[in-house]
Every structure is written in structure tokens, then in C-alpha cells.
PDB file of C-alpha atoms in Angstrom:
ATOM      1  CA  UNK A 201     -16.822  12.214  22.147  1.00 73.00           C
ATOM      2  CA  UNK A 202     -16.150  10.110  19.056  1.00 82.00           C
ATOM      3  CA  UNK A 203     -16.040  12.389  15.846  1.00 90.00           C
ATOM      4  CA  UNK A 204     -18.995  10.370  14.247  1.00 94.00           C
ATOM      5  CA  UNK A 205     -21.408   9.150  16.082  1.00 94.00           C
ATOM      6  CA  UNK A 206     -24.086   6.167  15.029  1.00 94.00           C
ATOM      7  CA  UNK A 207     -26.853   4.754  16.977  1.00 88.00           C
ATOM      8  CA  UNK A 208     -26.110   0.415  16.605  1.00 85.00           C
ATOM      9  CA  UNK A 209     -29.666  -0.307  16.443  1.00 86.00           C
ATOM     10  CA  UNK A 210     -30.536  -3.587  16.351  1.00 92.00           C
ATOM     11  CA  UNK A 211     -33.056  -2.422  14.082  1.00 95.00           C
ATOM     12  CA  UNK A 212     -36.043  -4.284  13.333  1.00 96.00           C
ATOM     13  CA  UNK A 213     -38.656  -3.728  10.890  1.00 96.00           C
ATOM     14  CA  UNK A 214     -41.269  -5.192   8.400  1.00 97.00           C
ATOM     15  CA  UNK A 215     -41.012  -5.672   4.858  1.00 97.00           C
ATOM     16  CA  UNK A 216     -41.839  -2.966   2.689  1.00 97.00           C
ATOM     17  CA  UNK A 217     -41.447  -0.329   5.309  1.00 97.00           C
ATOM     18  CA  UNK A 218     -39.576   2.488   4.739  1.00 97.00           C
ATOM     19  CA  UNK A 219     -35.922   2.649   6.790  1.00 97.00           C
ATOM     20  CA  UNK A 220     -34.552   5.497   7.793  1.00 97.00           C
ATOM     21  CA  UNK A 221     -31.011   5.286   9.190  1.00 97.00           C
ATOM     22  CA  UNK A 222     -28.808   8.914  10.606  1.00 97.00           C
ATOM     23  CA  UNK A 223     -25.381   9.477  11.709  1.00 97.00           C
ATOM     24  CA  UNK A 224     -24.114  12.948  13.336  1.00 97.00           C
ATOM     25  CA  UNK A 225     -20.580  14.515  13.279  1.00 97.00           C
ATOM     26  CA  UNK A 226     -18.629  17.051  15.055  1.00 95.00           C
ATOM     27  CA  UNK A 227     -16.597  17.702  12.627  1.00 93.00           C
ATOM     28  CA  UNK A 228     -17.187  20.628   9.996  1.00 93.00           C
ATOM     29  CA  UNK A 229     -14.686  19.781   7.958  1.00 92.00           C
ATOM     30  CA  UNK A 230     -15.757  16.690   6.755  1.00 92.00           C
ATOM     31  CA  UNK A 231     -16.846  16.945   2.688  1.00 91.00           C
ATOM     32  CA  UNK A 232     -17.129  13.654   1.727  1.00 90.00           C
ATOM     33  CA  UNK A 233     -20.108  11.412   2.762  1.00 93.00           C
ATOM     34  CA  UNK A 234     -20.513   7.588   2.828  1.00 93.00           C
ATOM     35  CA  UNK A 235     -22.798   4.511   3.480  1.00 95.00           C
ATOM     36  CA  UNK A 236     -21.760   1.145   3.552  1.00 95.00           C
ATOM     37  CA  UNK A 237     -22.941  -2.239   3.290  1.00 97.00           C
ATOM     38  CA  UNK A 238     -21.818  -4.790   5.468  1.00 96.00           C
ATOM     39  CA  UNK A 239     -23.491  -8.529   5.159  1.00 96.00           C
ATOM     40  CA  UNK A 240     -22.571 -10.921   7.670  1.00 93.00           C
ATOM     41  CA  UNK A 241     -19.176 -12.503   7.566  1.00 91.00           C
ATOM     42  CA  UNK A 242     -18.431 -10.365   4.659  1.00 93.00           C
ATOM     43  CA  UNK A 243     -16.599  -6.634   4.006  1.00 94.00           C
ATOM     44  CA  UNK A 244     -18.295  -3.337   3.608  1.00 94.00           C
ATOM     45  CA  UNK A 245     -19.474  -2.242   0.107  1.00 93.00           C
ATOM     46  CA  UNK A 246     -19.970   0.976  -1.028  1.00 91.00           C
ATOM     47  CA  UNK A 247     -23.667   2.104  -1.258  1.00 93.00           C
ATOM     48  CA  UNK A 248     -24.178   5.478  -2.010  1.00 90.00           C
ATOM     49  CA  UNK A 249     -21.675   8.558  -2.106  1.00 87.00           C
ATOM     50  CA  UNK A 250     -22.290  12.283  -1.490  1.00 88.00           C
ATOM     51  CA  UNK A 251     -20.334  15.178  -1.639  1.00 85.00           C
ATOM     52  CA  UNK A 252     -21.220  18.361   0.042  1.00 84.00           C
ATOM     53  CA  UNK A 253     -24.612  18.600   1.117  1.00 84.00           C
ATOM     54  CA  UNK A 254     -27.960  17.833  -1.004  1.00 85.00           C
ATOM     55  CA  UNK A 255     -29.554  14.917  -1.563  1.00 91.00           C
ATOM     56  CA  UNK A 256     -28.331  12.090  -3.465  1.00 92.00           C
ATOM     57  CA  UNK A 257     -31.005   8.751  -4.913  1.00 94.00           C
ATOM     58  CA  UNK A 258     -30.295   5.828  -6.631  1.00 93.00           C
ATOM     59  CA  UNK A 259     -33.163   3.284  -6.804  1.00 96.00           C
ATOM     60  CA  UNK A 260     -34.979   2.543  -3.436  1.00 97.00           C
ATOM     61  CA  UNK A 261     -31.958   4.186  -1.506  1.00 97.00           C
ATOM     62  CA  UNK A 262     -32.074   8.269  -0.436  1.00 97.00           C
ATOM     63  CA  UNK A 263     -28.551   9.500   1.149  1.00 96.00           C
ATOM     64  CA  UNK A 264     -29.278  13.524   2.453  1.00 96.00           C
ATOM     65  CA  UNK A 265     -26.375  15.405   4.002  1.00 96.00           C
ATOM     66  CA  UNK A 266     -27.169  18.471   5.981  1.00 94.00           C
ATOM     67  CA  UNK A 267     -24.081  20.097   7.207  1.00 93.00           C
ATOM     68  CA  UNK A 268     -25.386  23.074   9.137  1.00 93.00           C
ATOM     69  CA  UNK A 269     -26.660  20.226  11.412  1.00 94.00           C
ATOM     70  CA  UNK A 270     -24.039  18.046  10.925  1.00 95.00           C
ATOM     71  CA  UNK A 271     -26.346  14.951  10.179  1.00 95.00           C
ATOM     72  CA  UNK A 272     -26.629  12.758   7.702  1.00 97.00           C
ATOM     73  CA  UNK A 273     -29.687   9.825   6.676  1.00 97.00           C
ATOM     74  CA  UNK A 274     -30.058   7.129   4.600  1.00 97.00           C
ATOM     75  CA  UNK A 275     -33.641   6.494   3.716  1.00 97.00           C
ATOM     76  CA  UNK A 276     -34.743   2.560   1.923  1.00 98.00           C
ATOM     77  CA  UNK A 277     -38.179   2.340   0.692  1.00 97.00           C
ATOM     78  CA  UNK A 278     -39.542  -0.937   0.034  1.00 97.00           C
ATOM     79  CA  UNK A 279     -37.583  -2.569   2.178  1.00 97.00           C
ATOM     80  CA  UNK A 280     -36.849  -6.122   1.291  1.00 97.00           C
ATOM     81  CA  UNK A 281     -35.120  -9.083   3.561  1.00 97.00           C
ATOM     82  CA  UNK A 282     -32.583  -9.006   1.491  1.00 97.00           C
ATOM     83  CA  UNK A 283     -31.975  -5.229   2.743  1.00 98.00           C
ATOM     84  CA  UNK A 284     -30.592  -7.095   6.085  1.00 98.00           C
ATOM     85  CA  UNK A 285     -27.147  -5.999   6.620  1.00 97.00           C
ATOM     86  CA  UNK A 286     -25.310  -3.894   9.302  1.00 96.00           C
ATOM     87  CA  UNK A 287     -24.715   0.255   7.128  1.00 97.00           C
ATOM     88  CA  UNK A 288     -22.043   2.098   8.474  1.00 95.00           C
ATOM     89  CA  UNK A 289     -21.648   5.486   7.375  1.00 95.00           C
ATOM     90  CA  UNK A 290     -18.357   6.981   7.221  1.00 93.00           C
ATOM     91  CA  UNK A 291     -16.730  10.728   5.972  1.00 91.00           C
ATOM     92  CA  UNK A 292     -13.835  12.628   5.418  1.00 88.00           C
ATOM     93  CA  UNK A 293     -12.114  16.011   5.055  1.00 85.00           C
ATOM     94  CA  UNK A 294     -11.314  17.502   1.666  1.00 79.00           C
ATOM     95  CA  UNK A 295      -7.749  17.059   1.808  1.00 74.00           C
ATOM     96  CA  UNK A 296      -7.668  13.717   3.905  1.00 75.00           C
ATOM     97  CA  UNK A 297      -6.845   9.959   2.918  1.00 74.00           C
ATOM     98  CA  UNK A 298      -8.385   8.352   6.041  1.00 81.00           C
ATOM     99  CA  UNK A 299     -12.276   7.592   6.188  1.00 86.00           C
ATOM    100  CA  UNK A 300     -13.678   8.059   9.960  1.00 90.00           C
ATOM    101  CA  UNK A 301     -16.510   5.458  10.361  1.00 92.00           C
ATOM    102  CA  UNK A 302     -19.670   5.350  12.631  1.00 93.00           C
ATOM    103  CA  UNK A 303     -19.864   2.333  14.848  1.00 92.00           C
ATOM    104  CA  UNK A 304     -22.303   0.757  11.974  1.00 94.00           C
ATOM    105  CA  UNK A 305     -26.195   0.025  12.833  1.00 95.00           C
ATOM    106  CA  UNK A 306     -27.414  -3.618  12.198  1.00 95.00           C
ATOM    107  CA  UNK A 307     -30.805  -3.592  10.258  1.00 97.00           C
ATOM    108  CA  UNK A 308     -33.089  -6.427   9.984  1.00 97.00           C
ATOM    109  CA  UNK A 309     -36.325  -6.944   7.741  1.00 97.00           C
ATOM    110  CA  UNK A 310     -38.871  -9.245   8.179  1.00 96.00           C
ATOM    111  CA  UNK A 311     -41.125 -11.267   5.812  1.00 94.00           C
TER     112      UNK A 311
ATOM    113  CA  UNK B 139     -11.745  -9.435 -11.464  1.00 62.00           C
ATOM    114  CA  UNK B 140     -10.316 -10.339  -7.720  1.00 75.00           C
ATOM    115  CA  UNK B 141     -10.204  -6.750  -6.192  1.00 93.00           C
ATOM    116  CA  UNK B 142      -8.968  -7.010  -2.485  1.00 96.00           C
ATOM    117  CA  UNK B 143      -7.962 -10.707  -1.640  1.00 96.00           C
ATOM    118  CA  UNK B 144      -6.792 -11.173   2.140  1.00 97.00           C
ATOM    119  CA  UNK B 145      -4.806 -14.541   3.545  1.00 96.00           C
ATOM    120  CA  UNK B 146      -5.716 -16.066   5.302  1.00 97.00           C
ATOM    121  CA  UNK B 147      -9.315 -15.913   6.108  1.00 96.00           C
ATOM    122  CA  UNK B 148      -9.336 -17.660  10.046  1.00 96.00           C
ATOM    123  CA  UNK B 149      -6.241 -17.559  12.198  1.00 96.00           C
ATOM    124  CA  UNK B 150      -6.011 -18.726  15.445  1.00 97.00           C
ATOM    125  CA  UNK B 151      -2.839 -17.890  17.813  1.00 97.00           C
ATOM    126  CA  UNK B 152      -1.462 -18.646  21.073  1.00 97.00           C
ATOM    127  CA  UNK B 153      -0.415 -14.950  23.313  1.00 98.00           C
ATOM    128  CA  UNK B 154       3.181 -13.826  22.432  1.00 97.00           C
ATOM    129  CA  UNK B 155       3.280 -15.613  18.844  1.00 97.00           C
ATOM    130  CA  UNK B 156       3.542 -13.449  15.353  1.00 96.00           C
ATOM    131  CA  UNK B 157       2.043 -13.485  12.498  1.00 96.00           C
ATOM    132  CA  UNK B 158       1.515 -11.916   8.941  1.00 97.00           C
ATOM    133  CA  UNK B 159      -1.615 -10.829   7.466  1.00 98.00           C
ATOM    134  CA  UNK B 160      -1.447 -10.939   3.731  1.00 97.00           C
ATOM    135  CA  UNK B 161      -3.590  -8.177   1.326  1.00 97.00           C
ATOM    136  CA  UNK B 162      -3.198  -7.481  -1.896  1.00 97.00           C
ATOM    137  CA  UNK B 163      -5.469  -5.724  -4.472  1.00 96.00           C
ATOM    138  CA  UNK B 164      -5.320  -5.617  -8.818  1.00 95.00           C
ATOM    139  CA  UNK B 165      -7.002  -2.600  -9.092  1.00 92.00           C
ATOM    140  CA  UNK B 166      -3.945  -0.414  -9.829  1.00 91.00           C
ATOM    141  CA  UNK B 167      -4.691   1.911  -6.478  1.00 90.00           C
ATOM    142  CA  UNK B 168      -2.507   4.241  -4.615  1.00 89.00           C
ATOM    143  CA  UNK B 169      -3.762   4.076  -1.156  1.00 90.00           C
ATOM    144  CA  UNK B 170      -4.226   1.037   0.631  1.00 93.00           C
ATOM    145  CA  UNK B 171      -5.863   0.239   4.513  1.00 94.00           C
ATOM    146  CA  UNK B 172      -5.837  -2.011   7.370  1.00 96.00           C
ATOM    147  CA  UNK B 173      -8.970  -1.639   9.990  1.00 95.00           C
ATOM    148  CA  UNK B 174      -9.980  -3.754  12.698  1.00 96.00           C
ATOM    149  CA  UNK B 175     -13.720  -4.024  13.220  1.00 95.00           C
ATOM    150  CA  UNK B 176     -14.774  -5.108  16.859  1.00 93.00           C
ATOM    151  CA  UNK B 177     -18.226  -5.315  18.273  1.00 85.00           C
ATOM    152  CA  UNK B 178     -19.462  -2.103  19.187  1.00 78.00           C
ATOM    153  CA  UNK B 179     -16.585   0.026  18.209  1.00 80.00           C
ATOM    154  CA  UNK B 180     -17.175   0.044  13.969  1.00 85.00           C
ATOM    155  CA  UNK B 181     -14.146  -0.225  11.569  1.00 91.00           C
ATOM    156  CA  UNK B 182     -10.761   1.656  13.251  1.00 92.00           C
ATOM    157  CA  UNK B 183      -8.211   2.723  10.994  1.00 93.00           C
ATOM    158  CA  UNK B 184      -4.941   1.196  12.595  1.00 96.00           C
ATOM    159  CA  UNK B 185      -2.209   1.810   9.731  1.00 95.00           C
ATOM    160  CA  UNK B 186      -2.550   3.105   6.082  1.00 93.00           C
ATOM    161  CA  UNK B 187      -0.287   3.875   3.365  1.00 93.00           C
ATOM    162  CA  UNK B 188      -0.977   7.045   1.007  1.00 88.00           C
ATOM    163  CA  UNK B 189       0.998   5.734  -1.791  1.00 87.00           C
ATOM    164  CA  UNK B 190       3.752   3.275  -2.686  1.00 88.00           C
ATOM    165  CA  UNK B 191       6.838   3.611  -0.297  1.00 89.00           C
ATOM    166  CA  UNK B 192       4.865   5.763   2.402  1.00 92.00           C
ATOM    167  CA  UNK B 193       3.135   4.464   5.682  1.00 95.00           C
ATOM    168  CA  UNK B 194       0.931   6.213   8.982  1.00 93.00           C
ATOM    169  CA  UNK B 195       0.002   5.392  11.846  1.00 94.00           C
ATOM    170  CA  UNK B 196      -4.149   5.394  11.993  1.00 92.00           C
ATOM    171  CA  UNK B 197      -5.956   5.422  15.188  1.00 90.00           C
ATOM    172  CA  UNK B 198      -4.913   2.171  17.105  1.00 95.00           C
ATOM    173  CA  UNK B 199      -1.803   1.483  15.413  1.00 97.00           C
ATOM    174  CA  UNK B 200      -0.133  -0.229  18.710  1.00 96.00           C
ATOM    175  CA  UNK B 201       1.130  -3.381  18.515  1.00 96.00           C
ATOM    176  CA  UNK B 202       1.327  -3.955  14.822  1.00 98.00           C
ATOM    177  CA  UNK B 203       3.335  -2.895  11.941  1.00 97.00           C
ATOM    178  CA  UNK B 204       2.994  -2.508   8.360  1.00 97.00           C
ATOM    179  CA  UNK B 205       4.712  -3.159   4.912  1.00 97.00           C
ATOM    180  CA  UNK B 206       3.787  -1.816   1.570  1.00 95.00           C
ATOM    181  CA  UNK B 207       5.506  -3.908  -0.725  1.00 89.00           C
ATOM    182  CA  UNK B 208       4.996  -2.848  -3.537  1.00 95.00           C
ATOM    183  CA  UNK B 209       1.743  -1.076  -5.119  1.00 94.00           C
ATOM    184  CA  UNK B 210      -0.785  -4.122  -4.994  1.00 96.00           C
ATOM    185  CA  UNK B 211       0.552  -5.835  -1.243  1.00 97.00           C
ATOM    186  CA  UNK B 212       0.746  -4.164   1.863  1.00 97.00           C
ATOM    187  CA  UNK B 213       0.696  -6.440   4.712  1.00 97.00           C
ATOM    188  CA  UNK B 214      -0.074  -6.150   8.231  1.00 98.00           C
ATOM    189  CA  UNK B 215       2.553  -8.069  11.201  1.00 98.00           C
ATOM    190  CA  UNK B 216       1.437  -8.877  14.606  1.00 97.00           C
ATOM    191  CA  UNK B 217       5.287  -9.257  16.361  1.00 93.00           C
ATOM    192  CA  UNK B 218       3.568 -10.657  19.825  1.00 96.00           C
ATOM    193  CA  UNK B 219      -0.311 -11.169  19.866  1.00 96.00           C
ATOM    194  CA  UNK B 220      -1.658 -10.277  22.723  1.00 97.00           C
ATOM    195  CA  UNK B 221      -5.945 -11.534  23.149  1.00 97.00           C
ATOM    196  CA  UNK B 222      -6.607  -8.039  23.158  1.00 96.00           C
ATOM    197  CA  UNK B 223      -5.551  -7.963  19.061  1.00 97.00           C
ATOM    198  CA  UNK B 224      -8.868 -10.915  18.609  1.00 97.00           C
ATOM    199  CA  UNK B 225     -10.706  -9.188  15.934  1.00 97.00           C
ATOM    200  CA  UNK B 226     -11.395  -9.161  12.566  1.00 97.00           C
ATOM    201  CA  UNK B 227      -9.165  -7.381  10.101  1.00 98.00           C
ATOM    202  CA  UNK B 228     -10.110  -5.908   6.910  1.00 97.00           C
ATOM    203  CA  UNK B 229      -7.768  -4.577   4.419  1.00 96.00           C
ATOM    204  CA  UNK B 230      -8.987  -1.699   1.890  1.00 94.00           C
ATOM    205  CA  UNK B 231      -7.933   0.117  -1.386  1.00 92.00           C
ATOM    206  CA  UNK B 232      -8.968   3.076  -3.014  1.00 88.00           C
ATOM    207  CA  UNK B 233      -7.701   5.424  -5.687  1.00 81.00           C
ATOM    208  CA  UNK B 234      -6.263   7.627  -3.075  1.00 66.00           C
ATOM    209  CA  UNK B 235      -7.683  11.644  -2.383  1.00 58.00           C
ATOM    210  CA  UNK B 236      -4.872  12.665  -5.466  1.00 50.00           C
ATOM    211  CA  UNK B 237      -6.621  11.083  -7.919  1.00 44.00           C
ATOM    212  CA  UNK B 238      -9.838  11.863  -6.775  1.00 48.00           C
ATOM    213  CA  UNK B 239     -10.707   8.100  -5.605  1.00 53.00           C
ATOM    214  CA  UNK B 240     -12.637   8.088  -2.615  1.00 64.00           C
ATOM    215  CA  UNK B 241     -14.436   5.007  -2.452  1.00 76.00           C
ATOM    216  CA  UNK B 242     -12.444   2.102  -0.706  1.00 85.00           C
ATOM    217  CA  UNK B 243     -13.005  -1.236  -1.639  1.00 90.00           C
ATOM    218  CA  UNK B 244     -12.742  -3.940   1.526  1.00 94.00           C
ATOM    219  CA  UNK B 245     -11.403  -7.547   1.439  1.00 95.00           C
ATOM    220  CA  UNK B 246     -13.549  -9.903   3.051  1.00 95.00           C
ATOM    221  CA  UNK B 247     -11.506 -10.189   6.411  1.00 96.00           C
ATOM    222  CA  UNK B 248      -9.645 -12.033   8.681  1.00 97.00           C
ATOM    223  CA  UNK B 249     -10.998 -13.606  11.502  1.00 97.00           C
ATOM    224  CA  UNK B 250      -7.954 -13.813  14.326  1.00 97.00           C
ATOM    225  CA  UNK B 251      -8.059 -15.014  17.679  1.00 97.00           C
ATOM    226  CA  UNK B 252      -5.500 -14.812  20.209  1.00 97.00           C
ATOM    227  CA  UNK B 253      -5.748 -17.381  23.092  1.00 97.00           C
TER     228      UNK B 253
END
């Protein structure tokens, strides 16, 4: 069982809808939370950035960690074309220098 | 501002030749990355060095080895490519877990194939 686990979609949906996107973990340890970006042909960005658990917004984007169920979302409202990217979320233990990634899920939105 | 530059960006080799990917980053950071990202299987760490003068093995480190030069270059070395190593590489920096630096910031890849 891989130690973060991300469905890889394709994920289809219409402009302006709201996105919700979730990755689980088996791994209680992990502190740090993650999503990022990924256009095509290009390398990740950071999106958002969460520490603990709680929410965390900035504009149209919602990141929510809940540890006790070892889950974590990214919510987009509005969604917009140019939302059309593959998010990968990705985590890691207090003390640790490596990042563990999910497998990344490819969104698309359509006019 | 540059950030993480990576040479080259399309490489195509024959099975048993070498090669050296290139990365280097001006953002004065610690740690420094190399993943592999093939379909289906996300980003895999393969090597990663901590801090000037210190390398580790990641998850998939077989078949490759690594260099930190000096703080902005670490480079990645393929000594035989094998068609198994066709991927794309990214190389990453970040301020390292010391320093309380968590984001990593990604170069825009390598595409390699191995024929």
C-alpha cells in the first residue's frame, strides 16, 4: 500500500463548478500538507500549504486537512479553464527533508 | 530571477550509453532534489541532498548517481541507460526542514528516452 494514496481522475467538469479534489495517508506522522500545480509539459508549483490540521483559503482555492481521518481536500470554486492542470498533493513528517507525493489527479474544465 | 534551470530539456539515448543531467538553482537553498515522474506512478524521489557535501538515496535510487557540487548544482548521472530510466526528470530546491523551508520549487524537466 503506497503511503499516499490519490485517485488519477481524469476529471472532467464544467466551468464554474465547484472541484473538489482528496488524497488519504497512512501515515500519522505526516505534519506538513501540500498541493501542487502541474500544467502540461511544465513542473509542479506550489499552490497552497497547510500545517497541522484546519483549514487553509486563499482566493477560489480551500485546502482542509483532517488527520484523525487521515484525508486531505482541495476545494476550487469557480472553476475556470484555465484551472486545467494535473494537482498532486504531497506531505511530510516534522523532522523529514523528503516530500512523499500522491500519484497526481489530472483535472479538466470546460467552457 | 531563474530559480531551478535544468539542461538539457529533451535527451534521447541509445541502451548502455551515459549521460549527465544538469540542475542548478540561485535561490541560495540548502536542500536540493531529483524525481522522476512516470505515468501513473506521480513524482518518486530517487536521490536528494540535505545540504552542501551530503547525499541519500530516495526511493528508486538504482541505476543513477548524484553530485552536489557545490550549493546551487547538483547533478544527476545515468552510467548505462537502460529504456526502463525513459521518463521525465525534475530537479527541486527548497530551503531545507532546518531553516524551516518546506516548499520545493521544480525545474521544468527533462524529457529522456532510452531506445
Amino acid at each position: 500500500q503506497k503511503e499516499v494514496e490519490q485517485d488519477p481522475g481524469p476529471l472532467s467538469v464544467p466551468e464554474g463548478a465547484i472541484v473538489s479534489l482528496n488524497c488519504t495517508y497512512s501515515n500519522s506522522a505526516f505534519q506538513y500538507f501540500m498541493w501542487y500545480r502541474q500544467y502540461s509539459r511544465k513542473g509542479p508549483e506550489l499552490l497552497m500549504y497547510t500545517y497541522s490540521s484546519g483549514n487553509k483559503e486563499d482566493g477560489r482555492f480551500t485546502a482542509q486537512v483532517d488527520k484523525s481521518s487521515k484525508y486531505i481536500s482541495l476545494f476550487i470554486r469557480d472553476s475556470q479553464p484555465s484551472d486545467s492542470a494535473t494537482y498532486l498533493c504531497a506531505m511530510r513528517n516534522q523532522g523529514a527533508q523528503k516530500l512523499v507525493f500522491g500519484q497526481g489527479t489530472r483535472l479538466t474544465i470546460n467552457p | 530571477n531563474a530559480g531551478v534551470t535544468q539542461t538539457p530539456k529533451f535527451q534521447v539515448l541509445k541502451t548502455g550509453q551515459s549521460m549527465t543531467l544538469q540542475c542548478a538553482q540561485d535561490m541560495n537553498h540548502n536542500s536540493m532534489y531529483w524525481y522522476r515522474q512516470d505515468p501513473g506512478m506521480g513524482l518518486r524521489l530517487i536521490y536528494y541532498s540535505a545540504s552542501e557535501g551530503t547525499t541519500d538515496k530516495g526511493e528508486v535510487p538504482n541505476g543513477y548517481n548524484v553530485s552536489r557540487l557545490n550549493k546551487r548544482e547538483f547533478s544527476l548521472r545515468l552510467e548505462s541507460a537502460a529504456p526502463s530510466q525513459t521518463s521525465v526528470y525534475f530537479c527541486a530546491s527548497s530551503a531545507g526542514q532546518g531553516a524551516g523551508g518546506t516548499e520545493a520549487f521544480f525545474g521544468q524537466g527533462t524529457r529522456l528516452t532510452v531506445v
